[in-house]
C-alpha positions in Angstrom: 12.3 -14.1 -15.9 13.9 -12.0 -18.6 11.0 -9.5 -18.8 11.4 -8.8 -15.0 15.2 -8.2 -15.6 14.2 -5.5 -18.3 11.6 -4.0 -15.9 14.1 -3.7 -13.1 16.8 -2.1 -15.5 14.2 0.3 -16.7 13.3 1.1 -13.2 16.9 1.9 -12.2 17.4 3.9 -15.3 14.5 6.0 -14.2 16.1 6.4 -10.7 19.5 7.4 -12.2 17.5 10.1 -14.3 15.9 11.6 -11.2 19.3 11.9 -9.6 20.2 14.5 -12.2 16.8 16.4 -11.9 16.8 17.1 -8.2 17.8 20.7 -7.1 18.6 20.4 -3.4 20.5 23.4 -2.2 18.2 24.7 0.5 19.2 24.5 4.2 17.6 25.2 7.6 19.7 25.7 10.7 18.8 26.5 14.3 19.5 26.0 17.8 17.5 24.5 20.9 17.8 24.9 24.6 15.8 23.7 27.5 14.1 26.1 30.0 15.7 24.0 32.8 19.2 24.0 31.0 19.1 20.1 30.7 21.5 18.7 28.0 19.7 18.2 24.7 21.7 15.8 22.7 19.1 13.1 23.0 16.2 15.2 21.6 14.9 14.1 18.3 14.1 17.0 15.7 12.0 16.1 12.7 11.5 18.1 9.5 8.0 17.4 7.7 6.3 18.7 4.7 4.1 21.7 5.5 1.5 20.5 3.0 0.7 16.9 4.3 3.0 16.4 7.3 4.9 13.6 5.7 8.4 13.0 7.2 11.3 14.5 5.3 14.2 13.7 7.6 15.2 13.8 11.3 18.4 14.7 13.2 19.7 15.0 16.8 21.4 18.2 17.9 24.9 18.8 18.7 26.2 19.2 22.3 25.7 23.0 22.1 22.1 22.5 20.8 22.9 23.4 17.2 21.1 21.4 14.4 20.9 21.6 10.6 18.8 20.2 7.7 20.8 20.5 4.5 20.2 19.5 0.8 16.6 20.6 0.8 14.6 21.1 -2.4 12.3 24.1 -3.1 9.3 23.7 -0.7 7.6 24.6 2.6 8.5 22.7 5.8 7.7 22.5 9.5 10.3 21.8 12.3 8.7 19.5 14.8 10.1 18.5 18.3 7.9 16.0 20.2 10.0 14.3 22.9 9.5 12.9 26.3 9.7 15.6 29.1 9.0 18.5 26.9 5.9 20.3 25.4 5.5 19.7 21.7 7.0 22.3 19.5 6.0 23.1 15.9 7.4 25.9 13.8 5.5 28.1 11.4 5.8 27.0 7.7 9.4 27.6 6.4 9.7 28.4 2.7 12.9 27.3 1.0 13.9 28.7 -2.4 17.5 27.4 -2.8 18.5 29.4 0.3 19.6 29.1 3.9 17.0 29.9 6.7 18.4 30.5 10.1 15.7 30.0 12.9 15.7 31.9 16.1 16.7 29.9 19.2 14.1 27.4 20.2 13.4 27.2 23.9 11.8 23.8 24.9 9.4 24.0 27.8 9.6 21.3 30.4 6.4 19.3 30.8 4.8 18.9 34.1 5.6 15.5 35.5 5.4 13.4 38.6 8.8 13.0 40.1 9.5 9.3 39.7 12.5 7.3 38.4 11.5 8.0 34.9 9.7 10.6 32.9 6.0 9.7 32.5 3.9 11.7 29.8 0.3 10.9 28.9 -0.7 12.3 25.6 -4.3 12.0 24.3 -4.6 10.2 21.1 -7.3 10.3 18.6 -9.2 7.0 18.2 -9.1 7.1 14.3 -7.0 9.0 11.9 -7.4 9.3 8.0 -4.6 9.2 5.6 -4.5 9.4 1.8 -4.3 5.6 1.4 -5.4 4.2 4.8 -7.3 4.6 8.1 -5.4 4.3 11.3 -6.8 3.2 14.7 -4.9 4.1 17.7 -5.1 1.0 20.1 -4.2 3.0 23.2 -7.4 5.0 22.8 -9.6 2.0 23.4 -9.6 1.3 27.0 -11.9 -1.7 26.8 -9.4 -3.7 24.9 -6.7 -3.3 27.6 -5.3 -6.7 28.7 -7.2 -8.5 25.8 -5.8 -9.6 22.5 -5.4 -8.6 18.9 -8.6 -10.4 18.0 -10.7 -8.2 20.4 -9.0 -5.0 19.1 -9.9 -5.9 15.5 -13.5 -6.6 16.3 -13.8 -3.1 17.9 -12.1 -1.4 14.9 -14.4 0.5 12.5 -15.7 -1.5 9.6 -14.4 -4.9 10.9 -16.8 -7.7 11.4 -15.8 -11.1 12.7 -18.1 -14.1 12.4 -18.7 -17.2 14.4 -15.9 -19.0 12.6 -13.3 -16.2 13.2 -13.5 -15.1 9.6 -12.7 -11.4 9.2 -14.7 -9.1 6.8 -13.7 -5.5 6.2 -16.5 -3.2 4.9 -18.7 -6.3 4.3 -16.1 -8.1 2.2 -14.2 -11.2 3.2 -10.7 -12.0 1.6 -8.9 -9.5 3.7 -5.0 -10.0 4.4 -3.7 -9.6 8.0 -0.3 -8.2 8.4 2.0 -7.7 11.5 4.3 -4.8 11.1 4.0 -4.8 7.4 4.7 -8.7 7.3 2.0 -11.1 6.6 0.9 -13.5 9.2 0.8 -16.4 6.6 -2.2 -17.7 8.6 -6.0 -17.9 8.2 -8.9 -19.7 9.7 -8.5 -21.3 13.2 -4.6 -20.7 13.2 -5.0 -17.0 12.5 -7.6 -16.7 15.2 -5.4 -18.4 17.6 -2.4 -16.3 16.7 -4.2 -13.1 17.0 -5.6 -14.1 20.5 -2.0 -14.8 21.4 -1.0 -11.3 20.7 -1.7 -9.1 23.8 -3.3 -5.8 23.2 -0.7 -4.2 25.3 1.9 -4.8 22.6 -0.2 -3.2 19.9 0.2 0.3 18.7 -2.0 1.0 15.6 -4.3 -0.9 13.3 -3.9 0.3 9.6 -7.0 -0.4 7.4 -6.3 -0.2 3.8 -9.1 -0.9 1.2 -6.7 -0.1 -1.7 -3.2 -0.7 -0.4 -0.3 1.0 -2.2 1.8 -0.8 -4.8 4.5 -1.6 -2.4 2.3 -4.0 -0.7 1.4 -7.4 -2.2 -1.7 -7.4 -4.4 -3.3 -10.3 -2.5 -6.5 -9.5 -0.6 -9.5 -8.4 -2.6 -11.0 -6.8 0.5 -7.7 -5.0 1.3 -5.2 -5.3 4.1 -5.2 -5.0 7.8 -1.7 -4.1 9.1 -1.3 -4.4 12.8 1.6 -2.3 14.1 3.1 -3.4 17.3 4.8 -1.1 19.9 8.4 -0.4 19.4 10.2 1.6 21.9 12.4 4.4 20.6 13.9 5.1 24.1 17.5 4.9 25.1 18.1 2.8 28.2 16.3 -0.2 29.6 12.5 -0.2 29.8 9.5 -2.6 29.6 6.0 -3.5 30.6 4.0 -6.3 32.1 0.5 -7.2 31.7 -1.8 -9.9 33.3 -5.4 -10.5 32.7 -8.0 -12.9 34.1 -11.4 -13.2 32.6 -14.5 -15.3 33.6 -17.4 -16.2 31.4 -18.8 -19.6 31.1 -15.1 -20.7 31.3 -11.9 -19.0 32.4 -9.1 -17.4 30.4 -5.8 -16.2 31.7 -3.3 -14.1 29.6 0.1 -12.7 30.6 2.7 -10.8 28.6 6.1 -9.1 29.0 7.9 -6.6 26.8 11.5 -5.6 27.2 13.6 -2.9 25.3 17.2 -2.0 25.6 18.9 0.7 23.5 22.4 2.0 24.1 24.9 3.5 21.6 24.8 1.3 18.5 22.6 -1.5 19.8 18.9 -1.9 20.2 17.7 -5.1 21.7 14.0 -5.8 22.1 11.7 -8.7 22.9 8.3 -9.9 24.0 6.8 -13.0 25.3 3.2 -14.0 26.1 1.3 -16.9 27.4 -2.4 -17.7 27.5 -4.4 -20.5 28.8 -8.0 -20.7 27.5 -10.9 -22.9 28.2 -13.8 -22.5 25.7 -17.3 -23.7 25.4 -19.8 -23.2 22.5 -23.4 -24.5 22.1 -24.2 -25.2 18.3 -27.7 -26.0 17.0 -28.4 -27.3 13.4 -31.7 -27.9 11.8 -32.2 -29.4 8.3 -35.5 -30.0 6.5 -35.3 -32.4 3.6 -38.0 -32.1 0.9 -39.7 -34.2 -1.7 -39.8 -33.0 -5.4 -43.2 -31.4 -4.7 -41.5 -29.4 -1.8 -43.4 -31.2 1.0 -41.5 -32.4 4.0 -39.6 -35.7 3.6 -37.5 -35.9 6.7 -36.2 -33.7 9.6 -32.8 -33.5 11.1 -32.0 -31.8 14.6 -28.6 -31.6 15.9 -27.3 -30.3 19.2 -23.6 -30.0 19.9 -21.7 -28.9 23.1 -18.2 -28.1 22.0 -15.6 -27.7 24.9 -11.9 -27.3 24.7 -8.6 -26.1 26.4 -5.9 -24.5 24.6 -2.4 -23.2 25.7 -0.8 -20.5 23.4 2.7 -19.0 23.7 4.2 -16.3 21.5 7.8 -15.0 21.6 9.9 -12.5 19.7 13.4 -11.2 20.1 15.2 -8.8 17.9 18.4 -7.0 17.5 19.2 -3.7 15.4 22.9 -2.7 14.9 23.4 0.8 13.9 26.7 0.4 12.0 26.7 4.1 11.2 24.6 7.1 11.3 23.0 5.9 7.9 23.3 2.1 8.0 21.2 -0.2 10.1 21.3 -4.0 10.2 18.8 -6.1 12.1 17.7 -9.6 12.9 14.6 -10.9 14.6 13.4 -14.4 15.6 9.9 -15.2 16.4 8.0 -18.3 17.5 4.3 -19.3 18.1 3.0 -22.6 19.7 -0.5 -23.8 20.4 -1.4 -27.0 21.8 -4.8 -28.2 23.2 -7.8 -30.4 22.7 -11.4 -29.9 21.6 -14.4 -32.3 22.3 -17.8 -32.4 20.8 -20.8 -34.0 22.4 -23.3 -34.3 19.6 -26.8 -35.6 19.6 -28.6 -35.8 16.2 -32.2 -36.8 15.6 -33.7 -38.1 12.4 -37.5 -37.8 12.3 -40.2 -38.3 9.6 -42.4 -35.6 8.2 -44.7 -35.8 11.2 -41.9 -35.4 13.6 -41.7 -38.9 14.9 -38.2 -40.0 15.7 -36.7 -42.5 13.3 -33.2 -42.8 15.0 -30.9 -41.0 17.2 -27.1 -40.7 16.8 -24.9 -39.9 19.6 -21.3 -38.7 18.7 -18.2 -38.5 20.9 -15.7 -36.6 18.9 -12.2 -35.3 20.1 -9.3 -33.5 18.4 -5.9 -33.0 19.7 -3.8 -30.4 17.9 -0.2 -29.1 18.2 0.8 -26.1 16.0 4.3 -24.6 15.7 5.5 -21.6 13.8 9.1 -20.2 13.8 10.7 -17.6 11.7 13.9 -15.5 11.2 14.0 -12.1 9.4 17.1 -10.3 8.3 17.0 -6.7 7.4 19.3 -4.0 6.0 18.6 -0.2 5.5 20.8 2.5 4.1 20.0 6.2 4.1 21.8 8.3 1.5 22.0 12.1 0.9 18.9 14.0 0.0 16.5 11.5 1.5 17.2 8.6 -0.5 16.8 5.2 1.1 17.6 1.6 0.2 16.1 -1.4 2.3 16.5 -5.2 1.8 14.7 -8.0 3.9 14.9 -11.7 3.9 12.6 -14.1 5.6 12.4 -17.8 6.4 9.3 -19.2 8.0 8.2 -22.7 8.8 4.9 -24.2 10.1 4.1 -27.5 11.4 0.7 -28.9 12.4 -0.1 -32.2 14.0 -3.8 -33.1 14.5 -5.1 -36.3 15.8 -8.8 -37.0 15.4 -11.4 -39.5 16.7 -14.9 -39.8 15.8 -17.3 -42.2 17.5 -20.9 -42.6 16.5 -23.7 -44.6 18.2 -27.0 -45.2 16.5 -30.1 -45.8 18.7 -33.6 -46.8 17.6 -36.7 -45.0 18.9 -36.8 -47.5 21.8 -33.3 -46.5 22.8 -31.8 -49.8 21.7 -28.2 -49.6 20.1 -28.5 -50.7 16.4 -25.0 -49.7 15.3 -21.7 -48.0 16.1 -18.6 -46.9 14.4 -15.2 -45.3 15.0 -12.9 -43.4 12.9 -9.4 -42.1 13.8 -7.1 -39.8 11.7 -3.6 -38.5 11.8 -3.1 -35.2 9.9 0.5 -33.9 9.9 1.3 -31.0 7.7 4.2 -28.7 7.0 4.6 -25.4 5.3 7.9 -23.6 4.4 8.1 -20.0 3.1 11.1 -18.1 1.8 10.9 -14.5 0.9 13.3 -11.7 -0.2 12.4 -8.1 -1.2 14.2 -4.8 -1.6 12.9 -1.3 -1.8 14.3 2.0 -2.9 12.8 5.5 -2.3 14.0 8.6 -4.0 12.8 12.0 -3.2 12.1 14.5 -6.0 11.8 18.3 -5.9 8.5 20.0 -5.0 7.6 17.2 -2.6 7.8 14.4 -5.0 8.7 10.8 -4.1 9.5 7.9 -6.3 9.6 4.3 -4.9 10.3 1.0 -6.4 11.2 -2.5 -5.4 11.4 -6.3 -6.1 10.2 -9.3 -4.4 10.6 -13.1 -4.9 8.9 -15.6 -2.6 8.8 -19.4 -2.7 6.4 -21.6 -0.7 6.0 -25.3 -0.4 3.5 -27.4 1.5 3.2 -31.1 2.5 -0.1 -32.4 3.8 -0.9 -36.1 4.9 -4.3 -37.4 6.0 -4.2 -40.9 7.3 -7.6 -42.2 8.4 -8.5 -45.6 9.6 -11.8 -47.4 10.7 -11.6 -49.2 14.0 -13.2 -52.5 13.4 -13.0 -55.3 16.1 -10.4 -53.2 17.9 -8.1 -53.2 14.8 -7.3 -50.2 12.6 -8.2 -50.7 9.0 -7.1 -48.1 6.5 -9.8 -45.9 5.1 -8.8 -45.0 1.5 -11.8 -42.8 0.9 -10.6 -40.2 3.2 -6.8 -40.8 3.3 -4.5 -39.0 1.0 -1.2 -37.1 0.5 -1.0 -33.7 -1.1 2.0 -31.5 -2.0 2.0 -27.9 -3.3 4.6 -25.4 -4.4 4.4 -21.8 -5.5 6.8 -19.2 -6.6 5.9 -15.5 -7.1 7.9 -12.7 -8.5 7.0 -9.1 -8.3 8.2 -5.6 -9.1 6.6 -2.2 -8.4 6.8 1.5 -9.0 5.1 4.0 -6.9 5.0 7.9 -7.3 4.0 10.5 -4.8 3.4 14.2 -5.6 1.9 17.3 -4.1 1.0 20.4 -6.0 -0.7 23.3 -4.3 -4.0 21.7 -2.9 -3.6 18.4 -4.8 -1.8 15.3 -3.5 -1.3 12.4 -5.9 -0.1 8.8 -5.4 -0.1 6.3 -8.2 1.5 2.9 -8.5 1.8 -0.2 -10.7 2.7 -3.7 -9.4 3.6 -6.6 -11.7 3.2 -10.2 -10.3 4.0 -13.5 -11.9 2.8 -16.7 -10.2 3.8 -20.2 -11.0 2.3 -23.1 -8.9 2.3 -26.9 -8.9 -0.1 -29.3 -7.1 0.5 -33.1 -6.6 -2.1 -35.4 -5.2 -0.2 -38.6 -4.5 -3.4 -40.8 -4.0 -3.4 -44.2 -2.6 -4.3 -47.8 -3.7 -7.9 -46.8 -4.3 -7.6 -43.3 -5.5 -5.5 -42.5 -8.6 -2.8 -39.6 -8.3 -3.3 -36.4 -10.2 -1.3 -33.1 -10.8 -2.0 -29.5 -11.8 0.1 -26.5 -12.7 -0.8 -22.9 -13.2 1.2 -20.0 -14.6 -0.2 -16.4 -14.8 1.0 -12.8 -14.9 -1.1 -9.7 -14.0 -0.7 -6.0 -13.5 -2.2 -4.2 -10.6 -2.6 -0.4 -10.7 -3.4 1.8 -7.7 -4.4 5.5 -7.8 -5.1 8.1 -5.1 -5.9 11.8 -5.4 -6.5 14.1 -2.6 -7.8 17.7 -3.0 -8.0 20.3 -0.1 -11.1 22.3 -0.3 -9.6 25.1 1.7 -6.0 26.5 2.0 -5.4 24.9 5.5 -6.7 21.4 4.6 -9.5 21.1 7.1 -11.8 19.9 4.3 -10.5 17.2 1.9 -11.9 15.1 -1.0 -10.1 11.8 -1.6 -10.7 9.3 -4.5 -8.8 6.0 -4.9 -8.8 3.0 -7.1 -7.1 -0.3 -6.8 -7.1 -3.9 -8.5 -6.6 -6.9 -6.1 -6.1 -10.6 -6.3 -7.1 -13.4 -4.0 -5.1 -16.5 -4.4 -6.5 -19.7 -2.7 -5.3 -20.6 0.8 -2.7 -23.4 0.4 -4.9 -26.0 2.1 -8.0 -25.0 0.2 -6.3 -26.6 -3.0 -5.9 -29.8 -1.1 -8.6 -32.3 -2.2 -8.8 -34.1 1.2 -12.1 -35.3 2.5 -12.2 -34.6 6.2 -15.2 -35.5 8.4 -16.6 -32.9 10.8 -19.4 -35.3 12.0 -21.2 -38.2 10.5 -23.3 -35.9 8.3 -20.9 -33.0 7.5 -17.6 -33.3 5.6 -15.1 -30.7 4.6 -13.0 -31.0 1.4 -10.6 -28.8 -0.5 -10.8 -27.8 -4.2 -7.8 -28.2 -6.5 -9.7 -26.5 -9.3 -10.0 -23.2 -7.5 -9.0 -20.1 -9.6 -7.7 -16.9 -8.2 -10.2 -14.1 -7.9 -9.6 -10.6 -9.1 -11.4 -7.6 -7.7 -11.7 -3.8 -8.5 -12.4 -1.3 -5.8 -13.0 2.6 -6.2 -13.7 4.8 -3.2 -14.8 8.5 -2.8 -14.5 10.2 0.5 -14.8 13.5 2.3 -12.9 14.4 5.4 -13.3 17.2 7.8 -10.2 17.8 10.0 -9.6 14.6 12.0 -13.1 14.5 13.4 -15.4 13.4 10.5 -15.3 11.4 7.4 -17.8 9.8 5.0 -17.0 7.3 2.0 -18.8 5.8 -0.8 -17.2 2.4 -2.0 -18.0 0.2 -5.0 -16.4 -3.1 -5.5 -16.6 -5.9 -8.2 -15.0 -9.3 -8.0 -14.8 -12.2 -10.5 -14.4 -15.7 -9.2 -14.8 -14.7 -5.6 -13.6 -17.4 -3.3 -16.2 -18.4 -0.7 -17.3 -21.3 1.4 -19.9 -23.3 -0.5 -22.2 -26.1 0.7 -23.3 -29.0 -1.5 -25.8 -31.7 -0.3 -25.7 -35.1 -1.8 -27.7 -38.0 -0.4 -28.4 -36.1 2.9 -24.7 -35.4 3.5 -23.3 -31.8 3.6 -20.1 -31.1 1.9 -18.5 -27.9 2.8 -15.8 -26.8 0.4 -14.3 -23.5 -1.0 -15.6 -22.5 -4.3 -15.5 -19.7 -6.9 -18.5 -17.4 -7.0 -18.8 -16.2 -10.7 -19.6 -12.5 -10.0 -20.1 -10.5 -6.7 -20.7 -6.7 -6.3 -21.0 -4.5 -3.2 -21.8 -0.8 -2.7 -21.0 0.7 0.7 -21.6 4.0 2.3 -19.7 4.7 5.6 -19.8 7.6 8.1 -17.1 7.9 10.8 -16.4 10.5 13.5 -14.1 11.1 16.4 -14.7 14.1 18.6 -14.5 15.6 22.0 -18.0 16.3 23.3 -16.8 17.9 26.5 -13.4 18.0 28.2 -14.4 14.7 30.0 -16.2 12.8 27.1 -14.8 11.7 23.8 -17.0 9.8 21.3 -16.2 7.7 18.2 -18.9 6.6 16.0 -18.9 4.4 12.8 -21.8 3.5 10.7 -22.0 1.5 7.4 -24.9 0.6 5.0 -23.9 -1.8 2.2 -25.6 -3.8 -0.5 -24.2 -7.1 -1.5 -25.0 -9.0 -4.7 -23.7 -12.6 -5.7 -24.4 -14.5 -8.9 -23.0 -17.8 -9.9 -23.7 -21.4 -11.1 -23.4 -23.5 -8.0 -23.5 -27.2 -8.1 -27.2 -28.2 -8.9 -28.7 -24.8 -8.2 -28.2 -21.4 -9.8 -27.1 -18.7 -7.1 -28.4 -15.2 -7.0 -28.4 -13.8 -3.4 -28.4 -10.2 -2.4 -29.3 -8.1 0.5 -28.5 -4.8 2.3 -27.0 -4.7 5.8 -26.4 -2.1 8.4 -23.5 -1.9 10.9 -23.0 0.6 13.7 -20.3 0.9 16.5 -19.6 3.4 19.1 -16.8 4.0 21.6 -17.3 6.5 24.4 -14.4 7.4 26.7 -14.9 9.2 30.0 -12.2 11.0 31.9 -13.4 11.1 35.5 -10.4 12.6 37.1 -6.5 12.3 36.8 -6.6 8.8 38.2 -10.1 7.3 37.0 -11.4 6.9 33.5 -14.2 4.7 32.0 -15.5 3.6 28.6 -18.9 2.6 27.1 -18.7 0.7 23.8 -21.2 -1.2 21.6 -21.8 -2.5 18.1 -24.7 -3.8 16.1 -24.9 -5.6 12.7 -28.2 -6.4 11.0 -29.0 -9.6 8.9 -26.3 -9.9 6.3 -26.2 -11.8 3.0 -22.8 -13.4 2.1 -22.8 -15.7 -0.9 -24.7 -18.9 0.1 -25.4 -17.7 3.5 -27.7 -15.4 5.4 -26.1 -14.3 8.7 -28.5 -13.1 11.5 -28.3 -9.9 13.4 -26.0 -9.7 16.4 -24.8 -7.0 18.9 -22.7 -6.4 21.9 -22.5 -3.8 24.6 -19.2 -3.5 26.8 -18.3 -1.3 29.8 -14.9 -0.7 31.5 -13.4 1.3 34.2 -9.8 2.1 34.9 -7.6 3.5 37.6 -4.0 4.5 37.5 -1.9 3.1 40.4 1.8 3.1 41.6 2.4 6.7 40.6 0.9 6.2 37.1 3.2 3.5 36.3 0.5 0.8 36.6 -3.1 0.6 35.6 -5.9 -1.6 37.0 -9.0 -2.2 34.7 -12.2 -3.9 35.0 -14.2 -4.7 31.8 -17.4 -6.4 31.0 -18.0 -7.7 27.6 -21.3 -8.4 25.9 -23.2 -7.7 29.2 -26.6 -8.5 27.7 -25.4 -11.6 25.8 -26.5 -10.4 22.4 -23.4 -12.0 20.7 -25.3 -15.1 19.7 -24.9 -16.0 16.1 -27.5 -17.6 13.8 -28.1 -18.0 10.1 -29.5 -19.8 7.1 -27.8 -21.8 4.3 -29.4 -21.0 0.9 -29.4 -22.7 -2.5 -29.5 -26.2 -1.3 -31.3 -28.9 -3.4 -34.6 -29.7 -1.9 -33.2 -28.8 1.6 -33.7 -25.9 4.1 -31.0 -25.4 6.7 -30.5 -23.1 9.6 -28.1 -23.0 12.6 -27.5 -21.1 15.9 -24.1 -20.6 17.7 -23.8 -19.6 21.3 -20.3 -18.6 22.0 -18.8 -17.6 25.4 -18.9 -13.9 24.6 -20.3 -12.6 27.9 -17.4 -12.3 30.5 -15.8 -10.1 33.1 -12.0 -9.3 32.9 -9.6 -7.9 35.4 -6.4 -6.6 34.1 -3.2 -5.3 35.6 -0.4 -3.6 33.6 2.9 -2.1 34.9 5.6 0.0 33.2 9.2 0.1 34.4 12.6 1.3 33.6 14.1 4.6 32.4 13.5 6.2 29.0 15.4 8.7 26.8 14.5 9.5 23.3 16.6 7.6 20.7 16.6 6.1 17.2 14.3 3.1 16.4 14.4 0.6 13.5 12.6 -2.6 12.8 11.2 -4.0 9.6 10.4 -7.3 8.0 10.1 -8.2 4.2 7.7 -11.1 3.9 4.4 -10.3 2.2 1.1 -12.0 1.5 2.1 -15.7 1.4 1.8 -15.8 5.2 -1.8 -14.8 5.0 -2.6 -18.0 3.0 -1.8 -20.6 5.7 -5.3 -21.7 6.9 -6.0 -23.7 10.0 
């Protein structure tokens, strides 16, 4: 730890030096008034950089309308006023050269409104916005996701593809980390999918897509970070919204949510709660052809599975911000998520000889009952100093518990339908994960639009997993020591970073360096038939990031951006667990305690025109990429995570968002990518490669003041992913919306995947003497009716909410 202390000491010495360098004697003063003579103390006035619109500082006017921005460095600024009830005001560029600029009186024009109990303003948002280090998707611009959930929003975001297992890929790459409000979810797999489906789309504000996140973010996620930003009301008074949705496909789903906000004086209280009841059904078909050494057919395996289930999800959050002074804020938030339900599988498996004559039939009756709980508390502190300096600190504690009960029954029938054998296996799989995290960040503006940021983070995680399996023989439970086990894992990560931003004429720079040290321990306790084993890892790595943006013209309509970043993928906690868990009689899942972290390098060159068009060329290379792998042994499939030696991808994307007419706005995204994987994999050498194409479109129609509609669709061609070839799939969706109750409410009718093209299929490659294919028919075609309603009074006020936990949360796997 001594080297981290030295690094932090050096970091603070650099900050102290910059205090002496800044020259901040400039000042902007002015006065505002309203055309209707309303009081203006609650109007928020912001000062932004004229070169890149980055926020410098904000203030509220005095009772007489006067305002002031002091201690400004030599630069060019804009004064912006964008408040409820008034038309947006933006000044001309204001040059500061250590002088005082007195602005003429600003008269705010009252926006045309409907006379209700509250001010209601509708502003048109761009579907996609591009920034130097990320792409931002505005959720409210997608009508088709209204009343749906965060998973649906992600699937309709540019560059995001979600497979049949709920795995999220970004620009063709897996290993992306999902954050909520800059805080990792600490989830993956089935639990991440369930959590995202519990988040109503009505609570979401933006989706930030980052292929190369800045150094202030954790280095985890070789495919980058998806940061989901929820809505936070910055309005004084009491207000909220309610949403309810019912959808009907093969099965019914019901979702309800309530959001509440109250701000007055020094207190801001906020909260939201949601509940969903979901019935699910999926048809899965699997075919396997086993071959002799001369590649002739040996036996055939056909399996049909009807998987049904019911799950109830509840998600709640409550938070409090206390504004101790104009520059100091304290906050606390509590959140919880619960999921309970069951899933059943009726499976019919037929074994045939080479001629197709049935040898035996296995009927399986499987059931899984699951209860998952997550709770967390976050404490945060922020302090604003003079000249734009800011210090923040965040502490998090999160706990996850999972209780899973499994029952597997198999009945083997001969060709004449006589029962020849049966067996039953039951399992209890409790697990618990605890995560502690603390981080602090400091930002220090420099003259001429420079910004220096730095911070430190420490996190500690521990997991405890038990698998207790037993065979039911003669009505008695006999311990099965082949599948039973007990696994414990702990991990501590220390990290420190520096990040520097600077603009010079037409150039904007951002560069950062992050240092992370990881110490982990695994302990497999074993049982009376399996010996115990342990492992320990200790590694330190540096992760640089660089962004350069150049404006091809003086006003910045045309921009070139190049960026580079190094990333790491640490194994999910459960993936290190060597448990052997049956999925059916012929397929088993196991962890891999020998997994190594993977390291990836990404570089991207992009061109942007205003906010309506962008294109990017991206290249990535990863060593020891972590992917699902399949090994076949005596006709049994073993699915486990494994390291793929080398993987590369080259991607070209084109994205646009423009207004065709005053009643039609269109957003388009297309991607062509080439993937290449090379590795030694079990008994076979893996070299898979392929090129895929992805296209998505979102068209928004404004019919009149009350009615609007949307037509959206996506298509993904056949895709190679490590050991798998995923078949093409598509979806076309339509929706129509009407405002009701004086524009406070909306009623929406959506139809998803109307032509039922979301069927998933694929091929498993590199299996010894075996061909394998599968087809998955999800419940993707449905009709949904949604009602939302907003209530309460709103006046502009200050807003604050943060959380400090980073990437550990994204590694909890269901």
